[in-house]
CSV table of C-alpha atoms in Angstrom, one decimal:
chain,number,residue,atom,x,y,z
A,1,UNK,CA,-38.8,20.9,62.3
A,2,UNK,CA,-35.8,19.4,63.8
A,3,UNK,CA,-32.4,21.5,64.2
A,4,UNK,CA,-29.7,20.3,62.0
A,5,UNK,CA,-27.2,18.2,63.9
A,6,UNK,CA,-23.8,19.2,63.8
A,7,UNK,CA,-20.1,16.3,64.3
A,8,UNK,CA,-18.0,17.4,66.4
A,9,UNK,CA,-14.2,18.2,64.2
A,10,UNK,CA,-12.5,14.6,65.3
A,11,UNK,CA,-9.2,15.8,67.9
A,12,UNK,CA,-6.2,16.9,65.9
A,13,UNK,CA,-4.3,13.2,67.1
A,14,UNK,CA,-7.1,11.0,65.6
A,15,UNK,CA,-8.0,13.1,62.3
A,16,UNK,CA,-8.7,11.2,59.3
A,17,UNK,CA,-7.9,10.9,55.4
A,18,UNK,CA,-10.5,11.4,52.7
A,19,UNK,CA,-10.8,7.4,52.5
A,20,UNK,CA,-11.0,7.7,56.6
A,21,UNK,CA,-7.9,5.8,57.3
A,22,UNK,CA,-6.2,7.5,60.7
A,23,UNK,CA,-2.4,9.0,60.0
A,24,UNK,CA,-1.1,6.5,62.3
A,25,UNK,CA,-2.3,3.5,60.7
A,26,UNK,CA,-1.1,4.8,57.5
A,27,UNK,CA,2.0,5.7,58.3
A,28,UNK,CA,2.6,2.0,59.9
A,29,UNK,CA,2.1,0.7,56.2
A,30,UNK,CA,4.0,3.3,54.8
A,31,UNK,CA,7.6,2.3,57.5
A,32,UNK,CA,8.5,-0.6,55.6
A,33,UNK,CA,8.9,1.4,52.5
A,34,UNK,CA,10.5,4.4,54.3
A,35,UNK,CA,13.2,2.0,55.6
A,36,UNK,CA,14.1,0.3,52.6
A,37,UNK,CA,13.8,3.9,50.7
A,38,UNK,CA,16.4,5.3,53.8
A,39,UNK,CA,18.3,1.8,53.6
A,40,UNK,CA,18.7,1.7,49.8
A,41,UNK,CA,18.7,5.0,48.9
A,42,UNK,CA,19.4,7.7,51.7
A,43,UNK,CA,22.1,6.2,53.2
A,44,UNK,CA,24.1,5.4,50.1
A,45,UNK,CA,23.7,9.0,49.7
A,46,UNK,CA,24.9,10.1,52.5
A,47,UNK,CA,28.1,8.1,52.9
A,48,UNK,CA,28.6,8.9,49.3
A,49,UNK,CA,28.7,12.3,50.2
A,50,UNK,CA,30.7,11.9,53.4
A,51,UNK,CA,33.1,9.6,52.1
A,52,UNK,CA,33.7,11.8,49.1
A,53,UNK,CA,35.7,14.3,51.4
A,54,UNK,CA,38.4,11.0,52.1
A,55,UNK,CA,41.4,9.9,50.5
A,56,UNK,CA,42.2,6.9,48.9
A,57,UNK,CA,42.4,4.8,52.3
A,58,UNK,CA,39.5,6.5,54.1
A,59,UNK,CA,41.2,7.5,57.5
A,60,UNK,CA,42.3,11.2,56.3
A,61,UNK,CA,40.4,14.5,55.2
A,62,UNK,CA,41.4,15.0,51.7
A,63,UNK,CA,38.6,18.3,51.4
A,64,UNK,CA,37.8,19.5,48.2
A,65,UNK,CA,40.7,17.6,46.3
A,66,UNK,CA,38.4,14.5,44.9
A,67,UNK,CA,35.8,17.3,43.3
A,68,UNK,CA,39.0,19.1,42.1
A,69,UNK,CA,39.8,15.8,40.8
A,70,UNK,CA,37.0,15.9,38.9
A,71,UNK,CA,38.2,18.7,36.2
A,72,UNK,CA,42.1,18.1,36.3
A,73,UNK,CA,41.8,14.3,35.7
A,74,UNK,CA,42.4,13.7,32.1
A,75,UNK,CA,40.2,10.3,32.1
A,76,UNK,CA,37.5,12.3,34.2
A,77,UNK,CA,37.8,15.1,31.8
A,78,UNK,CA,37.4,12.8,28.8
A,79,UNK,CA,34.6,11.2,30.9
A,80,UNK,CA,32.7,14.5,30.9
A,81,UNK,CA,33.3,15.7,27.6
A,82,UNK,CA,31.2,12.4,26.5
A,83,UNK,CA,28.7,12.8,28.7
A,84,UNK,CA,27.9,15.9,27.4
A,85,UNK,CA,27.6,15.0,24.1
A,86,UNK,CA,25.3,11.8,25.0
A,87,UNK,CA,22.8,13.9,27.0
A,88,UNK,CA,22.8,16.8,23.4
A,89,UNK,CA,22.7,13.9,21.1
A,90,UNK,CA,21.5,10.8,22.2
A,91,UNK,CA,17.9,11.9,24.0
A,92,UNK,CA,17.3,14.5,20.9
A,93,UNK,CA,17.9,11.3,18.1
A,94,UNK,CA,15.6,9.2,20.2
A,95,UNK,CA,13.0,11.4,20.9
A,96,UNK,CA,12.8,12.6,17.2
A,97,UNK,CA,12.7,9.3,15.9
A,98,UNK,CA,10.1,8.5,18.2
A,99,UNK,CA,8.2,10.9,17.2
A,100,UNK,CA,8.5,10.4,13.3
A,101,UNK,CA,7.6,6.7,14.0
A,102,UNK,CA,4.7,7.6,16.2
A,103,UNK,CA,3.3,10.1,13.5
A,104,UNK,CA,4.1,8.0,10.2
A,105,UNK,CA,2.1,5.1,11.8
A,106,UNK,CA,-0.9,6.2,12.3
A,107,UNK,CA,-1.6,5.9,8.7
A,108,UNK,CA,-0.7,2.8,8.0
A,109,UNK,CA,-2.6,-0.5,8.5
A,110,UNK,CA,0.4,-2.1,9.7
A,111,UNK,CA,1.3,0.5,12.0
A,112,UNK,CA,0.9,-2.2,15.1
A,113,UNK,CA,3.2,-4.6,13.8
A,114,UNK,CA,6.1,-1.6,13.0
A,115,UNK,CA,5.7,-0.3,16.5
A,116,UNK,CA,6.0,-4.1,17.9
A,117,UNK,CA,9.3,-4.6,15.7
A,118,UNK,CA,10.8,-0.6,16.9
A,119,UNK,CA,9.7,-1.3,20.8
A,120,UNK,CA,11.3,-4.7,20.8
A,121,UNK,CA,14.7,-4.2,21.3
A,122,UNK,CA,13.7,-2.7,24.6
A,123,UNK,CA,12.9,-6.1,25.9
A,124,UNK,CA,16.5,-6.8,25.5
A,125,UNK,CA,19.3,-5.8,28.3
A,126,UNK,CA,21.8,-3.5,27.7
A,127,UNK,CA,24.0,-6.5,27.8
A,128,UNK,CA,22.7,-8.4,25.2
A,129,UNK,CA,22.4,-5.1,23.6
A,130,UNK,CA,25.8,-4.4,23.9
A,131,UNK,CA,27.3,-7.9,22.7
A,132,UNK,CA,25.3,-7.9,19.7
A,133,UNK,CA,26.2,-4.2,18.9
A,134,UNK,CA,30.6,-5.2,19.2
A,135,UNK,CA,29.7,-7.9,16.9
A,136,UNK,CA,27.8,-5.4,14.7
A,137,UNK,CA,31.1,-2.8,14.8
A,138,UNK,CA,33.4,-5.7,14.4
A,139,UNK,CA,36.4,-4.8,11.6
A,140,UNK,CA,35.9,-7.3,9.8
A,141,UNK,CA,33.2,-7.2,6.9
A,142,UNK,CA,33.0,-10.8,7.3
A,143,UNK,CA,31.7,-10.7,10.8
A,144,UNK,CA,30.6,-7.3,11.6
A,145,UNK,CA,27.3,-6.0,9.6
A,146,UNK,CA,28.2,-2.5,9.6
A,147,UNK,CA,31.1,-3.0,7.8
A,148,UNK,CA,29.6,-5.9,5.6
A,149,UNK,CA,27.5,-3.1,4.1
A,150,UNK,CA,29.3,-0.3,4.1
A,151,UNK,CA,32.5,-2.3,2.2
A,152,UNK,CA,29.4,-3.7,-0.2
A,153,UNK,CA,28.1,0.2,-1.0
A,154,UNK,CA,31.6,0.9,-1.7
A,155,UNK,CA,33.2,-1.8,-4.0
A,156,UNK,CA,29.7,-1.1,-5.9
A,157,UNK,CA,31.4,2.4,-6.9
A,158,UNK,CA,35.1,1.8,-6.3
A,159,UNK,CA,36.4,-2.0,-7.3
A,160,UNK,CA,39.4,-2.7,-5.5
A,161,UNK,CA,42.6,-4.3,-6.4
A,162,UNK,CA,42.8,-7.7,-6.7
A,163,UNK,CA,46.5,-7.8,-6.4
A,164,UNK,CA,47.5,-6.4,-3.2
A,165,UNK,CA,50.1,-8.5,-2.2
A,166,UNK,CA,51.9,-8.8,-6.0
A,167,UNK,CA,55.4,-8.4,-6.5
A,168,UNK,CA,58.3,-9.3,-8.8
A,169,UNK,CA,59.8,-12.8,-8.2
A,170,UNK,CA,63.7,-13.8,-9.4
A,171,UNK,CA,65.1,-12.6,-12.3
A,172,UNK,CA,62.1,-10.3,-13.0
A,173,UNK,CA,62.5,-7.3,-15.4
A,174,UNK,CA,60.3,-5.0,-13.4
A,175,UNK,CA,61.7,-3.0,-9.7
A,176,UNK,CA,60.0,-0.9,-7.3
A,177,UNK,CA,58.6,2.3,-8.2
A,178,UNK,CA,56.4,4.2,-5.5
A,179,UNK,CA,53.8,1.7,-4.4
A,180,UNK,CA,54.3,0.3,-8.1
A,181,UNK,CA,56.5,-1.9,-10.7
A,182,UNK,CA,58.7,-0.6,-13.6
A,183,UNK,CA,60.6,-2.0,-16.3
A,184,UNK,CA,64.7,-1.3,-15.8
A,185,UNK,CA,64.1,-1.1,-19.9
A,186,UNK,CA,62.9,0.3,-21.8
A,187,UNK,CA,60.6,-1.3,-24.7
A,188,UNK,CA,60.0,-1.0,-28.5
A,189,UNK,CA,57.3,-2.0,-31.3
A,190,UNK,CA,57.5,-5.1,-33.1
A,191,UNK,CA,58.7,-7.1,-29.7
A,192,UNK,CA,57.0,-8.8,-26.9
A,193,UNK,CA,57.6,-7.9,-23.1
A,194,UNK,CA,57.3,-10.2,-20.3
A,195,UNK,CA,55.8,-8.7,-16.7
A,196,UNK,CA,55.9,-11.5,-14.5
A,197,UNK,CA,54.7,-11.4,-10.9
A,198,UNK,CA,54.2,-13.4,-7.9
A,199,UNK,CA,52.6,-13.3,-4.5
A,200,UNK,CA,48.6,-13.6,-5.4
A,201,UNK,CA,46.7,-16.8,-4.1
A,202,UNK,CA,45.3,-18.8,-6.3
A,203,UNK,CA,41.9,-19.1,-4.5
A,204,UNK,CA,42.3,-14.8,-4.7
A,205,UNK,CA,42.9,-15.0,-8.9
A,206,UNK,CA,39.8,-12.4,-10.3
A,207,UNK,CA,37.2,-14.2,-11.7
A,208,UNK,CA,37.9,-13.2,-14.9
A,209,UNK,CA,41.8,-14.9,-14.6
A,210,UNK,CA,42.3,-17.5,-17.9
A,211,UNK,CA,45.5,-19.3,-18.8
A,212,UNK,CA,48.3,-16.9,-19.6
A,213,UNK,CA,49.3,-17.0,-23.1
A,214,UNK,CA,53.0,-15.3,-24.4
A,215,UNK,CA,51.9,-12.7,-26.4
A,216,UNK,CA,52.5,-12.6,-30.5
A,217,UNK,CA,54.5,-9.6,-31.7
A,218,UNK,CA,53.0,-6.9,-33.9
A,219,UNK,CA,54.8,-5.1,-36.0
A,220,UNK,CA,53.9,-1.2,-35.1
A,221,UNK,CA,53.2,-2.1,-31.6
A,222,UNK,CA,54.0,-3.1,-28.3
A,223,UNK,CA,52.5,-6.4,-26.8
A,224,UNK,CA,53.0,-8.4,-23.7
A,225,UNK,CA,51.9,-10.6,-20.8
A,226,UNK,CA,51.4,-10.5,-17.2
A,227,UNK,CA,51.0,-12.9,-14.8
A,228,UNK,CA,51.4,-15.3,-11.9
A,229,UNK,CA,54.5,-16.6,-12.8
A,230,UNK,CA,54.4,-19.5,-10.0
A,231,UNK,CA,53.6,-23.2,-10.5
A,232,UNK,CA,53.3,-25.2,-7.4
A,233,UNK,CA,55.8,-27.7,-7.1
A,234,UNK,CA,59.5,-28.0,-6.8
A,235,UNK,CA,61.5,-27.8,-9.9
A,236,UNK,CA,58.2,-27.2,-11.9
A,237,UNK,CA,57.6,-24.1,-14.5
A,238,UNK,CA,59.7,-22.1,-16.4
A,239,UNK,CA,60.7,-18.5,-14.6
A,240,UNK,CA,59.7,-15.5,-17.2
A,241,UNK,CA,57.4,-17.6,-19.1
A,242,UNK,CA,53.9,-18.5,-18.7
A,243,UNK,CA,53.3,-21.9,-18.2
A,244,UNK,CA,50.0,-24.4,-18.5
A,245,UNK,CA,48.9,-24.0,-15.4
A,246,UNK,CA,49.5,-20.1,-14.8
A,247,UNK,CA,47.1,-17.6,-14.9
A,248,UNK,CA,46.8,-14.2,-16.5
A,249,UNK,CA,46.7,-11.0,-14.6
A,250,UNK,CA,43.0,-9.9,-15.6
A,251,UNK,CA,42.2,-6.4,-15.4
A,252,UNK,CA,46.3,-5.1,-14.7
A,253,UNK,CA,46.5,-1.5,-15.4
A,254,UNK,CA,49.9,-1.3,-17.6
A,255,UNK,CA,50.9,2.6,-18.2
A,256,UNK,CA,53.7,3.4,-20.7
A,257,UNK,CA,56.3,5.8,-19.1
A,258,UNK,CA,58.4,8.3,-21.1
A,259,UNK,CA,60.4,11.3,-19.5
A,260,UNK,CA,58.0,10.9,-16.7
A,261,UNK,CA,54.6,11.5,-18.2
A,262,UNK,CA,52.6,8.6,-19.1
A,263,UNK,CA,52.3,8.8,-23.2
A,264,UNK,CA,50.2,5.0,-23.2
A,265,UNK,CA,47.9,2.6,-21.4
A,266,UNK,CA,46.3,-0.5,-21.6
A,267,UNK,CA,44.6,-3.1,-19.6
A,268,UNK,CA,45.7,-6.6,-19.5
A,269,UNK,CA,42.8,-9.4,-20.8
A,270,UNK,CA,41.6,-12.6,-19.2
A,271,UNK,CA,44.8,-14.4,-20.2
A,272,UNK,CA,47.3,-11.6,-19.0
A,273,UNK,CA,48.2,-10.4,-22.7
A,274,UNK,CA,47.9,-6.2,-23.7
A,275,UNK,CA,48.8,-4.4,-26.4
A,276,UNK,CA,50.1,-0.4,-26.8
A,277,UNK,CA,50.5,2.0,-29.3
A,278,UNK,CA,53.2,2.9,-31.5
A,279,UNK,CA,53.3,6.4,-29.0
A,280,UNK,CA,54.6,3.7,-26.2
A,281,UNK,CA,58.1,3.0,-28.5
A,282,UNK,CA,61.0,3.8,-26.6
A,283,UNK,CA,58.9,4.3,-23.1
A,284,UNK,CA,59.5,2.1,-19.8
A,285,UNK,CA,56.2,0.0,-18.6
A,286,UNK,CA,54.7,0.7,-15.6
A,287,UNK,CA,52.4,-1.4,-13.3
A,288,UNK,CA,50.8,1.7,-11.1
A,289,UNK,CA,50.2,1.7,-7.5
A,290,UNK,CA,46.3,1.7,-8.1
A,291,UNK,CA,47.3,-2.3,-9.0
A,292,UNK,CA,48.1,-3.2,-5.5
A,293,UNK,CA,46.5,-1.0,-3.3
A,294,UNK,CA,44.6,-3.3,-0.2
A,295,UNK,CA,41.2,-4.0,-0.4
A,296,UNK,CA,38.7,-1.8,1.7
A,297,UNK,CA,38.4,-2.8,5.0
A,298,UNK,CA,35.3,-0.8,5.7
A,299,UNK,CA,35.6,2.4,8.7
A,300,UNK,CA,37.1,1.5,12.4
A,301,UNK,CA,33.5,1.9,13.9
A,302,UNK,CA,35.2,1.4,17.6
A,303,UNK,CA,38.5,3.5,16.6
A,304,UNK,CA,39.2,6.4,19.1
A,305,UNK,CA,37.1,8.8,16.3
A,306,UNK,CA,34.0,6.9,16.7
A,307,UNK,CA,33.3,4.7,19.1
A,308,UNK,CA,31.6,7.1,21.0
A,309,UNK,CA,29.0,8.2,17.9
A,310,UNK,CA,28.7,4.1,17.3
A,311,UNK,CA,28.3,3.6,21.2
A,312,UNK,CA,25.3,6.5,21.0
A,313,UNK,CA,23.7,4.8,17.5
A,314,UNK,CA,23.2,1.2,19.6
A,315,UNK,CA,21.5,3.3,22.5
A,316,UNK,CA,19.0,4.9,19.7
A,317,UNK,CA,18.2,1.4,18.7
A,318,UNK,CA,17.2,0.3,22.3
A,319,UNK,CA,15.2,3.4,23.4
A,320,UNK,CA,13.8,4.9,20.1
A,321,UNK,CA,11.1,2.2,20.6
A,322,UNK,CA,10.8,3.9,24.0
A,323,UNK,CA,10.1,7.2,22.9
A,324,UNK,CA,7.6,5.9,20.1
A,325,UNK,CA,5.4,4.3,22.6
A,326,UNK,CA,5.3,7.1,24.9
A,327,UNK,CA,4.5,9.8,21.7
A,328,UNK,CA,2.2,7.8,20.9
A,329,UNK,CA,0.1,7.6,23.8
A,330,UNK,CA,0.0,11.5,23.5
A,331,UNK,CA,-0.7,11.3,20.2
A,332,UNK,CA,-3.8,9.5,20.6
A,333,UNK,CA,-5.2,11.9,23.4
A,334,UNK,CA,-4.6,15.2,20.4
A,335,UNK,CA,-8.2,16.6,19.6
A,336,UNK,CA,-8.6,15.1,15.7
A,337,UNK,CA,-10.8,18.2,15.3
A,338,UNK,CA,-7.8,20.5,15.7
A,339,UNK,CA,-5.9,18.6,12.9
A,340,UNK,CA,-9.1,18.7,10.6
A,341,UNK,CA,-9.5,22.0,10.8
A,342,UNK,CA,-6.2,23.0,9.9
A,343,UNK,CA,-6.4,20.9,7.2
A,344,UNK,CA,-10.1,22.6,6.2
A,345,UNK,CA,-8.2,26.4,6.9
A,346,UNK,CA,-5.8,25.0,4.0
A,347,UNK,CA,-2.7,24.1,5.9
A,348,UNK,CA,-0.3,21.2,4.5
A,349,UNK,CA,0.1,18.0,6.5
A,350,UNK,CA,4.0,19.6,6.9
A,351,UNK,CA,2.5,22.7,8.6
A,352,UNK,CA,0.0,20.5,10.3
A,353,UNK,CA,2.4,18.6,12.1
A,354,UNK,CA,4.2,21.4,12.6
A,355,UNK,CA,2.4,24.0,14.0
A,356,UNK,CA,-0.7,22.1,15.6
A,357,UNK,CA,0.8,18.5,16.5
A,358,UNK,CA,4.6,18.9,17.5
A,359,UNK,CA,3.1,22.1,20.0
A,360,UNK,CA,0.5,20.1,21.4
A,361,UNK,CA,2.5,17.3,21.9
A,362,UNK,CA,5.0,19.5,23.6
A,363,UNK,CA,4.7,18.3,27.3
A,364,UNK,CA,4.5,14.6,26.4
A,365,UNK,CA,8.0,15.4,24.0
A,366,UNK,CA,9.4,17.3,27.2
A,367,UNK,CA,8.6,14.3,29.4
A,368,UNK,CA,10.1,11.9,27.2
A,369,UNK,CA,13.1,13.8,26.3
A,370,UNK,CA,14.2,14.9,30.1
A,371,UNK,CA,13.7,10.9,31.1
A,372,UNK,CA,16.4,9.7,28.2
A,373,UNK,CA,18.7,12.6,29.2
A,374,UNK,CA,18.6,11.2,32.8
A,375,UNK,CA,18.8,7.7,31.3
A,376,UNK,CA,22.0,8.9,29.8
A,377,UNK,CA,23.5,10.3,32.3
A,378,UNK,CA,24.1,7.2,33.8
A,379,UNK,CA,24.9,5.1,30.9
A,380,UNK,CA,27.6,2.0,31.9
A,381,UNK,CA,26.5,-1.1,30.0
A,382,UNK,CA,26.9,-0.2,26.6
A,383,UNK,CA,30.2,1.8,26.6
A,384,UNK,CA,31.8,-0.7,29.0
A,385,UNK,CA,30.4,-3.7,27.0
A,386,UNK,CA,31.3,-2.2,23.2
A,387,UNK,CA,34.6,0.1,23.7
A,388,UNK,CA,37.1,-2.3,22.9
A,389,UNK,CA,40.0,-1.5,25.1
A,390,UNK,CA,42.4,0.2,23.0
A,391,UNK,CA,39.7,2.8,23.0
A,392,UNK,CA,37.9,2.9,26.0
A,393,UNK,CA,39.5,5.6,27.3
A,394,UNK,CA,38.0,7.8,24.4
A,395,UNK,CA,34.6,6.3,25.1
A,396,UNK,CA,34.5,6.9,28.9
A,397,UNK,CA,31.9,8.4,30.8
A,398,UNK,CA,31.3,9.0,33.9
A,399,UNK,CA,29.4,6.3,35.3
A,400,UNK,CA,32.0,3.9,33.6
A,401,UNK,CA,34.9,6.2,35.2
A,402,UNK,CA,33.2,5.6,38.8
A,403,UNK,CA,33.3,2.1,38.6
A,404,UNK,CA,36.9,2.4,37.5
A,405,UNK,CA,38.1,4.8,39.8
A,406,UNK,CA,36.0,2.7,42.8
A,407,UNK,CA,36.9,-1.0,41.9
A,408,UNK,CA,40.1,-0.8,39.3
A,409,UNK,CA,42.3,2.0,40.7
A,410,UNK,CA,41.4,1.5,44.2
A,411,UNK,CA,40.1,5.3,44.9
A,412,UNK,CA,37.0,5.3,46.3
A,413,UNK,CA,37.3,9.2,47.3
A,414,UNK,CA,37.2,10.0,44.1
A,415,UNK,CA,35.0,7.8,42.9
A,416,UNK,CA,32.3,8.9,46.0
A,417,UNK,CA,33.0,12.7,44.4
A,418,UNK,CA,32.1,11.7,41.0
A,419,UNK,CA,29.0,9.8,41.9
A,420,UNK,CA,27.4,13.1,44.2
A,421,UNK,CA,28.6,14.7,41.0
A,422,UNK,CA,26.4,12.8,38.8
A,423,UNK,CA,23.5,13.3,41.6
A,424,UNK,CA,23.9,17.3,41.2
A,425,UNK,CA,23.5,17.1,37.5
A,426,UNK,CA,20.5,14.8,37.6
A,427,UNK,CA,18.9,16.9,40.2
A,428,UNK,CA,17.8,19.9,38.2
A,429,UNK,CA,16.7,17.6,35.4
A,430,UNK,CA,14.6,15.4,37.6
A,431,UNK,CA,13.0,19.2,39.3
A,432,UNK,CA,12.1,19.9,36.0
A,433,UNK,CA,10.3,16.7,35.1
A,434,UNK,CA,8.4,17.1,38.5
A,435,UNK,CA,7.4,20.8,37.9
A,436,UNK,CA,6.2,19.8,34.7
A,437,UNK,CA,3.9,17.3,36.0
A,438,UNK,CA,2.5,19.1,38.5
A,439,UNK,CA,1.5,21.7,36.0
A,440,UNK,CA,0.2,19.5,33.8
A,441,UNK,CA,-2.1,18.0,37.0
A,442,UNK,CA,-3.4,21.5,37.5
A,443,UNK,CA,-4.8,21.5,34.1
């Protein structure tokens, strides 16, 4: 029987991989990306780092004072206060939508088509993203959505006035009286009052508006009429009396007023006329504020209160798709034989999801979580695209602060400092998302 031949270990210079490529040749394919990597990536860093110890003009060591800079700046400050609450908030919403979204689906047939319509504003850029979202915040319920709705959900419970720009004409009975009219008389049963107004447009009338009338007098009680005492044309009408083509106050709120309480009320009809009690003899009428307050304009999404919180909602419509996707794909790898038996052991599908899905999705949720939070951290598109600039100081961050510190206010020092800045704080996050794939390759 032949002895068993033994190779020779190849000299340490000429050693092979696995797949018996030599280290040379590998790392000739491996330069071009090494220099573009050192080109794009390392040097930026570097002179980021070096030049972040310059002042404004680069020719003098300025030391420590751009990192100071950094916590005494009030925009910077501001800038980091944000951040701060985008990286608690904004990865957190995502991530637990995503995960509601990836969980909910699975038991529906249509499951594919709600995860198609959830992923696709990804395919948008945060551009796009943030024009459609300023048109979405916009003031105006006319034009922005937001408010369309939330001015709808509120007139459904709380009508507003439609006479906010009313007010006495000449020769009217009625003066100011804290945000409301009052009669300089007072008024008695058996007679008529007259409670002319002007200032509404016609095409603003409530729909319920008919041709004013002059109210009949009854005896034991007070009537009246109020109304748009104004008749286009020059020379045309009769001032403190309602003419053909005049129209009733519908719906005025008329409040009789004696010794300061209100002892009275009525509501004018379609054609302007009301009618009070004998209780109302000897009173003054009032026209209360309520009658004129504005309309609702709906919540100042982009105010300095919450543009940040509006800014954070369009970045959970982009990425919660994100975070589905990616729960998902975990969610399909989970043993069903661990959710079956729970189920069989008597759990509910609360306690299932729970105690056996949320924990074995737990490195997938950590995954997806720690990418957003880096994500976030260097967030400019959105707040510089939405923040209107009466409040884009109270919407800054500091990615949006580098670019202004670097291009608008001419101080690159600073603006070097703030971007190593944002390199230390995505550091840690970026060795924890490495770690935890490494220890999920061991298993």
């Amino acid at each position: 029987m032949a002895a068993p031949t033994t190779t020779a270990p190849a000299p340490p210079g000429r050693r092979r991989s696995v797949t018996g490529t030599r280290r040379t040749v590998a790392a000739l394919f491996l330069l071009p990306a090494l220099v573009l990597l050192g080109a794009l990536v390392v040097y930026p860093i570097g002179y980021s780092l070096i030049r972040s110890f310059y002042n404004a003009s680069g020719d003098g060591f300025a030391g420590f004072d751009n990192y100071k800079a950094i916590f005494t700046d009030d925009g910077i400050r501001t800038a980091l206060k944000n951040n701060i609450i985008w990286v608690v908030f904004a990865p957190t919403v995502s991530t637990a939508l995503g995960l509601i979204f990836a969980v909910l689906t699975e038991r529906v047939r249509w499951g594919t088509a709600f995860k198609l319509v959830v992923f696709m504003p990804m395919a948008i850029s945060m551009l796009a993203a943030g024009i459609i979202f300023r048109l979405v915040y916009d003031q105006d319920p006319d034009k922005g959505v937001a408010n369309a709705v939330w001015v709808g959900v509120h007139d459904t419970f709380a009508q507003s006035s439609a006479f906010p720009n009313a007010h006495p004409g000449r020769e009217s009975p009625l003066k100011a009286d804290g945000g409301g009219f009052i009669t300089t008389a007072t008024v008695h049963t058996g007679r008529t009052v007259a409670l002319p107004l002007v200032g509404v447009a016609p095409d603003q009338m409530p729909d319920g508006a008919k041709k004013a009338v002059a109210a009949r007098a009854e005896p034991g009680k007070i009537t009246g009429t109020t109304w748009q005492d104004f008749t286009r044309g020059k020379g045309v009408g009769r001032l403190g009396a309602p003419d053909p083509s005049e129209l009733g106050y519908s719906g005025m709120r008329i409040e009789a007023v004696k010794d300061g309480k209100v002892v009275a009320t009525a509501k004018a009809a379609g054609d302007g006329t009301f009618t009070l009690p004998a209780a109302a003899d000897g009173a003054r009428l009032r026209l209360p504020a309520s009658n004129f307050k504005q309309p609702y304009n709906g919540v100042d999404w982009l105010g300095p209160s919450l543009v940040t919180p509006a800014i954070i909602g369009s970045y959970i419509w982009m990425w919660a798709g994100f975070a589905m996707v990616l729960i998902a794909a975990g969610l399909a790898g989970v043993p069903r034989e661990l959710l079956e038996a729970a189920r069989v052991d008597g759990a509910t599908e609360w306690q299932v999801f729970r105690k056996v899905t949320v924990p074995l999705l737990a490195p997938v949720l950590a995954v997806v979580t720690v990418t957003l939070m880096i994500n976030v951290l260097k967030v400019f598109d959105l707040v510089y695209i939405i923040a209107p600039g009466s409040s884009q100081d109270d919407a800054n961050v500091l990615a949006l602060e580098l670019y202004r510190k670097g291009f608008s206010e001419g101080q690159p020092g600073i603006a070097s400092a703030i971007a190593v800045f944002l390199l230390l704080l995505v550091i840690p996050v970026m060795w924890f998302n490495v770690r935890r794939l490494r220890r999920e390759e061991r298993r």
